[in-house]
PDB file of C-alpha atoms in Angstrom:
ATOM      1  CA  MET A 299     -12.298 219.316-174.811  1.00 92.00           C
ATOM      2  CA  ILE A 300      -9.249 219.877-172.590  1.00 94.00           C
ATOM      3  CA  ASN A 301      -7.509 223.189-173.093  1.00 94.00           C
ATOM      4  CA  LYS A 302      -6.168 226.228-171.154  1.00 92.00           C
ATOM      5  CA  ARG A 303      -9.673 227.172-170.020  1.00 89.00           C
ATOM      6  CA  THR A 304     -10.369 223.723-168.520  1.00 85.00           C
ATOM      7  CA  GLY A 305     -10.138 224.232-164.815  1.00 78.00           C
ATOM      8  CA  ASP A 306     -11.051 220.820-163.544  1.00 75.00           C
ATOM      9  CA  PHE A 307     -10.119 217.341-164.807  1.00 78.00           C
ATOM     10  CA  SER A 308     -11.877 215.501-161.983  1.00 71.00           C
ATOM     11  CA  ASN A 309     -14.887 214.419-164.178  1.00 79.00           C
ATOM     12  CA  VAL A 310     -12.893 213.624-167.320  1.00 88.00           C
ATOM     13  CA  ASP A 311     -12.993 210.047-168.476  1.00 92.00           C
ATOM     14  CA  PHE A 312      -9.975 209.783-170.695  1.00 94.00           C
ATOM     15  CA  VAL A 313     -10.573 205.983-171.206  1.00 93.00           C
ATOM     16  CA  SER A 314     -14.023 206.590-172.728  1.00 93.00           C
ATOM     17  CA  GLY A 315     -12.727 209.414-174.804  1.00 95.00           C
ATOM     18  CA  GLU A 316     -11.529 213.035-174.724  1.00 96.00           C
ATOM     19  CA  THR A 317      -9.912 215.610-176.966  1.00 97.00           C
ATOM     20  CA  ILE A 318      -6.845 217.566-175.708  1.00 97.00           C
ATOM     21  CA  LEU A 319      -5.117 220.617-177.216  1.00 98.00           C
ATOM     22  CA  ILE A 320      -1.340 220.434-176.689  1.00 98.00           C
ATOM     23  CA  ASP A 321       1.353 222.942-177.602  1.00 98.00           C
ATOM     24  CA  LYS A 322       4.218 220.646-178.795  1.00 98.00           C
ATOM     25  CA  PRO A 323       7.653 221.755-177.550  1.00 97.00           C
ATOM     26  CA  LEU A 324      10.776 222.067-179.782  1.00 97.00           C
ATOM     27  CA  HIS A 325      12.787 218.944-180.321  1.00 95.00           C
ATOM     28  CA  TRP A 326       9.979 216.624-179.307  1.00 96.00           C
ATOM     29  CA  SER A 327       8.519 214.209-181.833  1.00 94.00           C
ATOM     30  CA  SER A 328       4.736 213.954-181.998  1.00 95.00           C
ATOM     31  CA  PHE A 329       5.063 210.369-180.843  1.00 94.00           C
ATOM     32  CA  LYS A 330       6.974 211.501-177.753  1.00 96.00           C
ATOM     33  CA  VAL A 331       4.076 213.779-176.844  1.00 97.00           C
ATOM     34  CA  ILE A 332       1.716 210.861-177.180  1.00 97.00           C
ATOM     35  CA  HIS A 333       3.962 208.604-175.117  1.00 96.00           C
ATOM     36  CA  LYS A 334       4.164 211.197-172.354  1.00 96.00           C
ATOM     37  CA  LEU A 335       0.410 211.791-172.209  1.00 96.00           C
ATOM     38  CA  ARG A 336      -0.176 208.033-172.171  1.00 95.00           C
ATOM     39  CA  GLN A 337       1.980 207.871-169.097  1.00 93.00           C
ATOM     40  CA  ILE A 338       0.246 210.795-167.377  1.00 92.00           C
ATOM     41  CA  ILE A 339      -3.342 209.725-167.919  1.00 92.00           C
ATOM     42  CA  GLY A 340      -2.884 205.972-168.086  1.00 91.00           C
ATOM     43  CA  VAL A 341      -4.758 205.174-171.281  1.00 93.00           C
ATOM     44  CA  LYS A 342      -3.677 202.886-174.137  1.00 93.00           C
ATOM     45  CA  LYS A 343      -5.906 204.205-176.882  1.00 96.00           C
ATOM     46  CA  ILE A 344      -4.479 207.662-177.732  1.00 97.00           C
ATOM     47  CA  GLY A 345      -3.413 209.365-180.997  1.00 97.00           C
ATOM     48  CA  HIS A 346      -2.883 212.712-182.652  1.00 97.00           C
ATOM     49  CA  ALA A 347      -4.513 214.427-185.628  1.00 96.00           C
ATOM     50  CA  GLY A 348      -1.506 215.407-187.593  1.00 92.00           C
ATOM     51  CA  THR A 349       2.284 215.042-187.166  1.00 91.00           C
ATOM     52  CA  LEU A 350       4.645 217.938-186.449  1.00 94.00           C
ATOM     53  CA  ASP A 351       8.324 217.406-187.167  1.00 91.00           C
ATOM     54  CA  PRO A 352      10.638 217.538-184.040  1.00 92.00           C
ATOM     55  CA  LEU A 353      11.952 220.966-185.081  1.00 94.00           C
ATOM     56  CA  ALA A 354       8.406 222.367-185.304  1.00 97.00           C
ATOM     57  CA  THR A 355       6.335 223.582-182.422  1.00 98.00           C
ATOM     58  CA  GLY A 356       2.655 224.301-182.004  1.00 98.00           C
ATOM     59  CA  LEU A 357      -0.767 222.800-181.958  1.00 98.00           C
ATOM     60  CA  LEU A 358      -1.368 219.066-181.672  1.00 98.00           C
ATOM     61  CA  ILE A 359      -4.910 217.796-181.297  1.00 98.00           C
ATOM     62  CA  ILE A 360      -4.803 214.635-179.175  1.00 98.00           C
ATOM     63  CA  CYS A 361      -7.653 212.113-178.981  1.00 97.00           C
ATOM     64  CA  THR A 362      -8.202 209.372-176.523  1.00 97.00           C
ATOM     65  CA  GLY A 363     -10.602 206.404-176.278  1.00 96.00           C
ATOM     66  CA  LYS A 364     -13.664 206.627-178.561  1.00 95.00           C
ATOM     67  CA  LYS A 365     -12.656 210.165-179.520  1.00 96.00           C
ATOM     68  CA  THR A 366      -9.887 208.628-181.698  1.00 97.00           C
ATOM     69  CA  LYS A 367     -12.611 207.964-184.213  1.00 96.00           C
ATOM     70  CA  GLN A 368     -12.687 211.734-184.844  1.00 96.00           C
ATOM     71  CA  ILE A 369      -8.957 211.953-185.810  1.00 97.00           C
ATOM     72  CA  SER A 370      -9.672 211.861-189.551  1.00 96.00           C
ATOM     73  CA  THR A 371     -12.166 214.769-189.127  1.00 97.00           C
ATOM     74  CA  PHE A 372      -9.557 216.902-187.451  1.00 98.00           C
ATOM     75  CA  GLN A 373      -6.970 215.936-190.003  1.00 96.00           C
ATOM     76  CA  ASP A 374      -9.163 217.240-192.799  1.00 97.00           C
ATOM     77  CA  LEU A 375      -9.266 220.749-191.327  1.00 98.00           C
ATOM     78  CA  GLN A 376      -7.186 223.643-192.650  1.00 98.00           C
ATOM     79  CA  LYS A 377      -3.872 224.369-190.947  1.00 98.00           C
ATOM     80  CA  ILE A 378      -2.164 227.657-190.236  1.00 98.00           C
ATOM     81  CA  TYR A 379       1.628 227.860-189.824  1.00 98.00           C
ATOM     82  CA  THR A 380       4.024 230.660-189.040  1.00 98.00           C
ATOM     83  CA  GLY A 381       7.773 230.416-189.555  1.00 98.00           C
ATOM     84  CA  THR A 382      10.937 231.469-191.276  1.00 98.00           C
ATOM     85  CA  ILE A 383      12.501 230.476-194.565  1.00 98.00           C
ATOM     86  CA  THR A 384      16.286 231.065-194.953  1.00 98.00           C
ATOM     87  CA  LEU A 385      17.646 231.748-198.432  1.00 98.00           C
ATOM     88  CA  GLY A 386      21.170 230.901-199.687  1.00 98.00           C
ATOM     89  CA  GLY A 387      21.440 227.148-199.279  1.00 97.00           C
ATOM     90  CA  ILE A 388      19.629 223.830-199.081  1.00 97.00           C
ATOM     91  CA  THR A 389      19.583 220.861-196.752  1.00 96.00           C
ATOM     92  CA  ALA A 390      18.764 217.215-197.400  1.00 92.00           C
ATOM     93  CA  SER A 391      15.851 217.378-194.967  1.00 93.00           C
ATOM     94  CA  MET A 392      14.708 220.767-196.307  1.00 95.00           C
ATOM     95  CA  ASP A 393      14.707 222.162-192.731  1.00 95.00           C
ATOM     96  CA  SER A 394      17.433 222.961-190.217  1.00 94.00           C
ATOM     97  CA  GLU A 395      17.847 219.424-188.982  1.00 90.00           C
ATOM     98  CA  MET A 396      20.667 218.680-191.358  1.00 91.00           C
ATOM     99  CA  GLU A 397      23.702 220.634-192.518  1.00 94.00           C
ATOM    100  CA  VAL A 398      23.336 223.490-194.972  1.00 95.00           C
ATOM    101  CA  MET A 399      25.039 222.771-198.363  1.00 92.00           C
ATOM    102  CA  ASP A 400      25.180 224.152-201.871  1.00 91.00           C
ATOM    103  CA  HIS A 401      25.593 227.750-200.584  1.00 95.00           C
ATOM    104  CA  LYS A 402      24.637 230.363-203.170  1.00 96.00           C
ATOM    105  CA  PRO A 403      24.499 234.199-203.028  1.00 97.00           C
ATOM    106  CA  PHE A 404      21.185 235.649-201.968  1.00 98.00           C
ATOM    107  CA  GLU A 405      21.927 239.349-201.574  1.00 97.00           C
ATOM    108  CA  GLN A 406      20.784 240.106-205.123  1.00 97.00           C
ATOM    109  CA  ILE A 407      17.268 238.846-204.511  1.00 98.00           C
ATOM    110  CA  THR A 408      14.697 241.654-204.378  1.00 98.00           C
ATOM    111  CA  GLU A 409      11.443 241.820-202.522  1.00 97.00           C
ATOM    112  CA  GLU A 410       9.644 242.022-205.850  1.00 98.00           C
ATOM    113  CA  GLU A 411      11.202 238.733-206.897  1.00 98.00           C
ATOM    114  CA  ILE A 412      10.239 237.054-203.627  1.00 98.00           C
ATOM    115  CA  TYR A 413       6.580 238.215-203.894  1.00 98.00           C
ATOM    116  CA  GLY A 414       6.559 237.147-207.564  1.00 98.00           C
ATOM    117  CA  ALA A 415       8.027 233.676-206.727  1.00 98.00           C
ATOM    118  CA  LYS A 416       5.613 232.935-203.875  1.00 97.00           C
ATOM    119  CA  LYS A 417       2.637 233.331-206.140  1.00 97.00           C
ATOM    120  CA  TYR A 418       3.598 230.061-207.806  1.00 97.00           C
ATOM    121  CA  PHE A 419       2.887 228.278-204.500  1.00 97.00           C
ATOM    122  CA  GLU A 420      -0.598 229.555-203.886  1.00 98.00           C
ATOM    123  CA  GLY A 421      -3.861 227.929-204.721  1.00 98.00           C
ATOM    124  CA  VAL A 422      -4.177 224.317-205.848  1.00 98.00           C
ATOM    125  CA  ILE A 423      -0.702 222.952-206.617  1.00 97.00           C
ATOM    126  CA  GLU A 424       1.101 219.639-206.885  1.00 96.00           C
ATOM    127  CA  GLN A 425       3.668 218.863-204.229  1.00 96.00           C
ATOM    128  CA  THR A 426       6.082 215.956-203.987  1.00 92.00           C
ATOM    129  CA  PRO A 427       6.765 214.551-200.447  1.00 87.00           C
ATOM    130  CA  PRO A 428      10.316 214.909-199.320  1.00 86.00           C
ATOM    131  CA  MET A 429      12.567 211.849-198.915  1.00 83.00           C
ATOM    132  CA  TYR A 430      12.872 212.647-195.208  1.00 79.00           C
ATOM    133  CA  SER A 431       9.250 211.975-194.383  1.00 79.00           C
ATOM    134  CA  ALA A 432       7.120 209.196-192.885  1.00 75.00           C
ATOM    135  CA  VAL A 433       5.382 208.445-196.213  1.00 79.00           C
ATOM    136  CA  ASN A 434       5.318 204.659-196.862  1.00 81.00           C
ATOM    137  CA  TYR A 435       7.189 203.265-199.886  1.00 80.00           C
ATOM    138  CA  GLY A 436       7.301 199.515-200.427  1.00 80.00           C
ATOM    139  CA  GLY A 437       6.640 198.812-196.779  1.00 82.00           C
ATOM    140  CA  LYS A 438       9.232 201.250-195.501  1.00 79.00           C
ATOM    141  CA  LYS A 439       9.176 204.846-194.435  1.00 81.00           C
ATOM    142  CA  LEU A 440      10.862 207.184-196.919  1.00 81.00           C
ATOM    143  CA  TYR A 441      13.135 208.572-194.188  1.00 81.00           C
ATOM    144  CA  GLU A 442      14.485 205.007-193.616  1.00 83.00           C
ATOM    145  CA  LEU A 443      15.578 204.858-197.245  1.00 82.00           C
ATOM    146  CA  ALA A 444      16.959 208.448-197.123  1.00 80.00           C
ATOM    147  CA  ARG A 445      19.148 207.560-194.168  1.00 84.00           C
ATOM    148  CA  LYS A 446      20.702 204.777-196.186  1.00 82.00           C
ATOM    149  CA  GLY A 447      21.496 207.307-198.920  1.00 85.00           C
ATOM    150  CA  LYS A 448      18.716 206.066-201.268  1.00 84.00           C
ATOM    151  CA  THR A 449      16.373 208.274-203.347  1.00 85.00           C
ATOM    152  CA  VAL A 450      13.242 206.946-204.956  1.00 83.00           C
ATOM    153  CA  VAL A 451      10.663 208.450-207.242  1.00 83.00           C
ATOM    154  CA  ARG A 452       7.698 209.758-205.308  1.00 86.00           C
ATOM    155  CA  SER A 453       4.246 210.484-206.587  1.00 86.00           C
ATOM    156  CA  SER A 454       3.103 214.133-206.329  1.00 92.00           C
ATOM    157  CA  ARG A 455       0.072 215.110-204.321  1.00 94.00           C
ATOM    158  CA  THR A 456      -2.511 217.755-204.916  1.00 97.00           C
ATOM    159  CA  ILE A 457      -2.634 220.322-202.006  1.00 97.00           C
ATOM    160  CA  THR A 458      -4.171 223.795-201.568  1.00 98.00           C
ATOM    161  CA  VAL A 459      -2.300 226.768-200.220  1.00 98.00           C
ATOM    162  CA  TYR A 460      -5.125 229.162-199.296  1.00 98.00           C
ATOM    163  CA  HIS A 461      -2.879 232.014-198.123  1.00 98.00           C
ATOM    164  CA  PHE A 462       0.831 232.565-198.374  1.00 98.00           C
ATOM    165  CA  LEU A 463       1.636 235.796-196.514  1.00 98.00           C
ATOM    166  CA  ILE A 464       5.002 237.384-196.245  1.00 98.00           C
ATOM    167  CA  ASN A 465       5.262 238.997-192.857  1.00 98.00           C
ATOM    168  CA  LYS A 466       8.894 240.247-192.936  1.00 98.00           C
ATOM    169  CA  ILE A 467      11.843 240.105-195.239  1.00 98.00           C
ATOM    170  CA  ASP A 468      15.309 240.496-193.650  1.00 98.00           C
ATOM    171  CA  LEU A 469      17.551 238.648-196.002  1.00 98.00           C
ATOM    172  CA  PRO A 470      18.399 235.808-195.860  1.00 98.00           C
ATOM    173  CA  ARG A 471      15.346 235.287-193.699  1.00 98.00           C
ATOM    174  CA  ILE A 472      11.702 235.495-194.801  1.00 98.00           C
ATOM    175  CA  ASP A 473       9.004 235.342-192.081  1.00 98.00           C
ATOM    176  CA  PHE A 474       5.680 233.904-193.317  1.00 98.00           C
ATOM    177  CA  GLU A 475       2.191 232.744-192.455  1.00 98.00           C
ATOM    178  CA  ILE A 476       0.658 229.931-194.551  1.00 98.00           C
ATOM    179  CA  THR A 477      -2.873 228.572-194.468  1.00 98.00           C
ATOM    180  CA  CYS A 478      -3.082 225.203-196.207  1.00 98.00           C
ATOM    181  CA  SER A 479      -4.778 221.921-196.651  1.00 97.00           C
ATOM    182  CA  LYS A 480      -3.870 218.622-194.949  1.00 94.00           C
ATOM    183  CA  GLY A 481      -0.798 216.850-196.349  1.00 92.00           C
ATOM    184  CA  THR A 482       1.060 220.060-197.056  1.00 96.00           C
ATOM    185  CA  TYR A 483       4.838 220.005-196.338  1.00 95.00           C
ATOM    186  CA  ILE A 484       5.923 223.471-195.429  1.00 97.00           C
ATOM    187  CA  ARG A 485       9.565 222.641-195.767  1.00 96.00           C
ATOM    188  CA  VAL A 486       8.933 221.510-199.387  1.00 96.00           C
ATOM    189  CA  LEU A 487       7.345 224.948-200.011  1.00 98.00           C
ATOM    190  CA  ALA A 488      10.489 226.538-198.557  1.00 98.00           C
ATOM    191  CA  HIS A 489      12.807 224.413-200.741  1.00 97.00           C
ATOM    192  CA  ASP A 490      10.725 224.973-203.855  1.00 97.00           C
ATOM    193  CA  LEU A 491      10.630 228.771-203.278  1.00 98.00           C
ATOM    194  CA  GLY A 492      14.419 228.668-203.102  1.00 98.00           C
ATOM    195  CA  GLU A 493      14.611 226.790-206.341  1.00 97.00           C
ATOM    196  CA  LYS A 494      12.330 229.367-207.949  1.00 98.00           C
ATOM    197  CA  LEU A 495      14.487 232.218-206.807  1.00 98.00           C
ATOM    198  CA  GLY A 496      17.603 230.372-207.918  1.00 97.00           C
ATOM    199  CA  CYS A 497      19.431 230.700-204.597  1.00 97.00           C
ATOM    200  CA  GLY A 498      18.232 227.758-202.619  1.00 98.00           C
ATOM    201  CA  ALA A 499      16.254 227.849-199.370  1.00 98.00           C
ATOM    202  CA  TYR A 500      15.346 225.748-196.351  1.00 98.00           C
ATOM    203  CA  LEU A 501      12.799 225.974-193.540  1.00 98.00           C
ATOM    204  CA  SER A 502      14.585 227.306-190.443  1.00 98.00           C
ATOM    205  CA  SER A 503      11.602 227.555-188.010  1.00 98.00           C
ATOM    206  CA  LEU A 504       7.985 226.422-188.005  1.00 98.00           C
ATOM    207  CA  ARG A 505       4.997 226.732-185.626  1.00 98.00           C
ATOM    208  CA  ARG A 506       1.468 225.450-186.213  1.00 98.00           C
ATOM    209  CA  THR A 507      -0.827 228.114-184.843  1.00 98.00           C
ATOM    210  CA  ALA A 508      -4.230 226.714-185.772  1.00 98.00           C
ATOM    211  CA  ILE A 509      -6.081 223.634-187.020  1.00 98.00           C
ATOM    212  CA  GLY A 510      -9.560 224.648-188.216  1.00 98.00           C
ATOM    213  CA  ASP A 511     -11.082 226.823-185.437  1.00 97.00           C
ATOM    214  CA  PHE A 512      -8.717 225.428-182.705  1.00 98.00           C
ATOM    215  CA  SER A 513      -5.890 227.758-181.770  1.00 98.00           C
ATOM    216  CA  VAL A 514      -2.528 227.110-180.162  1.00 98.00           C
ATOM    217  CA  SER A 515      -3.288 230.022-177.883  1.00 98.00           C
ATOM    218  CA  ASP A 516      -5.789 227.693-176.120  1.00 97.00           C
ATOM    219  CA  ALA A 517      -3.343 224.684-175.949  1.00 98.00           C
ATOM    220  CA  LEU A 518      -1.684 223.448-172.859  1.00 97.00           C
ATOM    221  CA  THR A 519       1.999 222.636-172.687  1.00 96.00           C
ATOM    222  CA  VAL A 520       2.838 219.094-171.693  1.00 95.00           C
ATOM    223  CA  GLU A 521       4.068 220.470-168.345  1.00 95.00           C
ATOM    224  CA  GLU A 522       0.834 222.380-167.776  1.00 94.00           C
ATOM    225  CA  PHE A 523      -1.239 219.331-168.617  1.00 94.00           C
ATOM    226  CA  SER A 524       0.833 217.200-166.275  1.00 91.00           C
ATOM    227  CA  GLU A 525       0.486 219.693-163.445  1.00 88.00           C
ATOM    228  CA  LYS A 526      -3.226 220.109-163.864  1.00 85.00           C
ATOM    229  CA  HIS A 527      -3.787 216.368-164.072  1.00 83.00           C
ATOM    230  CA  GLY A 528      -1.580 215.846-160.983  1.00 75.00           C
ATOM    231  CA  GLU A 529      -3.429 218.515-158.981  1.00 52.00           C
ATOM    232  CA  ASN A 530      -6.816 216.962-159.798  1.00 51.00           C
ATOM    233  CA  THR A 531      -5.495 213.465-158.957  1.00 45.00           C
ATOM    234  CA  LEU A 532      -4.281 214.843-155.630  1.00 37.00           C
ATOM    235  CA  HIS A 533      -7.669 216.508-154.975  1.00 38.00           C
ATOM    236  CA  LEU A 534      -9.525 213.319-155.690  1.00 34.00           C
ATOM    237  CA  ALA A 535      -7.185 211.430-153.306  1.00 36.00           C
ATOM    238  CA  HIS A 536      -8.270 213.774-150.581  1.00 34.00           C
ATOM    239  CA  GLY A 537     -11.930 213.355-151.336  1.00 35.00           C
ATOM    240  CA  ALA A 538     -12.478 216.640-153.140  1.00 34.00           C
ATOM    241  CA  VAL A 539     -15.158 216.831-155.829  1.00 29.00           C
TER     242      VAL A 539
END
């Protein structure tokens, strides 16, 4: 596995298969990360084990070659996220990508109400995917329909929120840490929490800090990966082993 502790890429066969821990930067799509790594290491068979939205940062597990067969195994692992929920309005995307609308007062919300409301989103719950998502519907992605102003009925999914911790409340912002199963939309949790509180809410920041036992603290940035790969390519060109 390639991570921050990997000192030498010289013996790595990315074509046959390898696993890479990457810290996705803000504003990059997960696909853009894949595209960039494909350019750096020159392999065609490469994929990731769980999408992060462009406005989210954090851990992506990248698999190449034969290791892509393990993607589903990584996808099944628990995820840990940290982030911020902002009260007092909603957005169509349920995060900060789109304009805040339907502003409502939030100053009256108490900490007791927040802790009480978040209990409804712990354990095994049903969650409906957002319209702005990559879920397939009739051969199209939901976000493609949403961008045309269309809304369709979506089937709910069973997910598990193992832990929903409130780290800080500084209204209108609520800092949190959530441990959850695959398929969980954190921005839907933020939106639904706002509905429960009666003031609206959206996800204003998100970072994936862990997938199973794999931590973002061990992940390389795209720049670090590129530099390390370039250094080792240079060493090999000069006959170093």
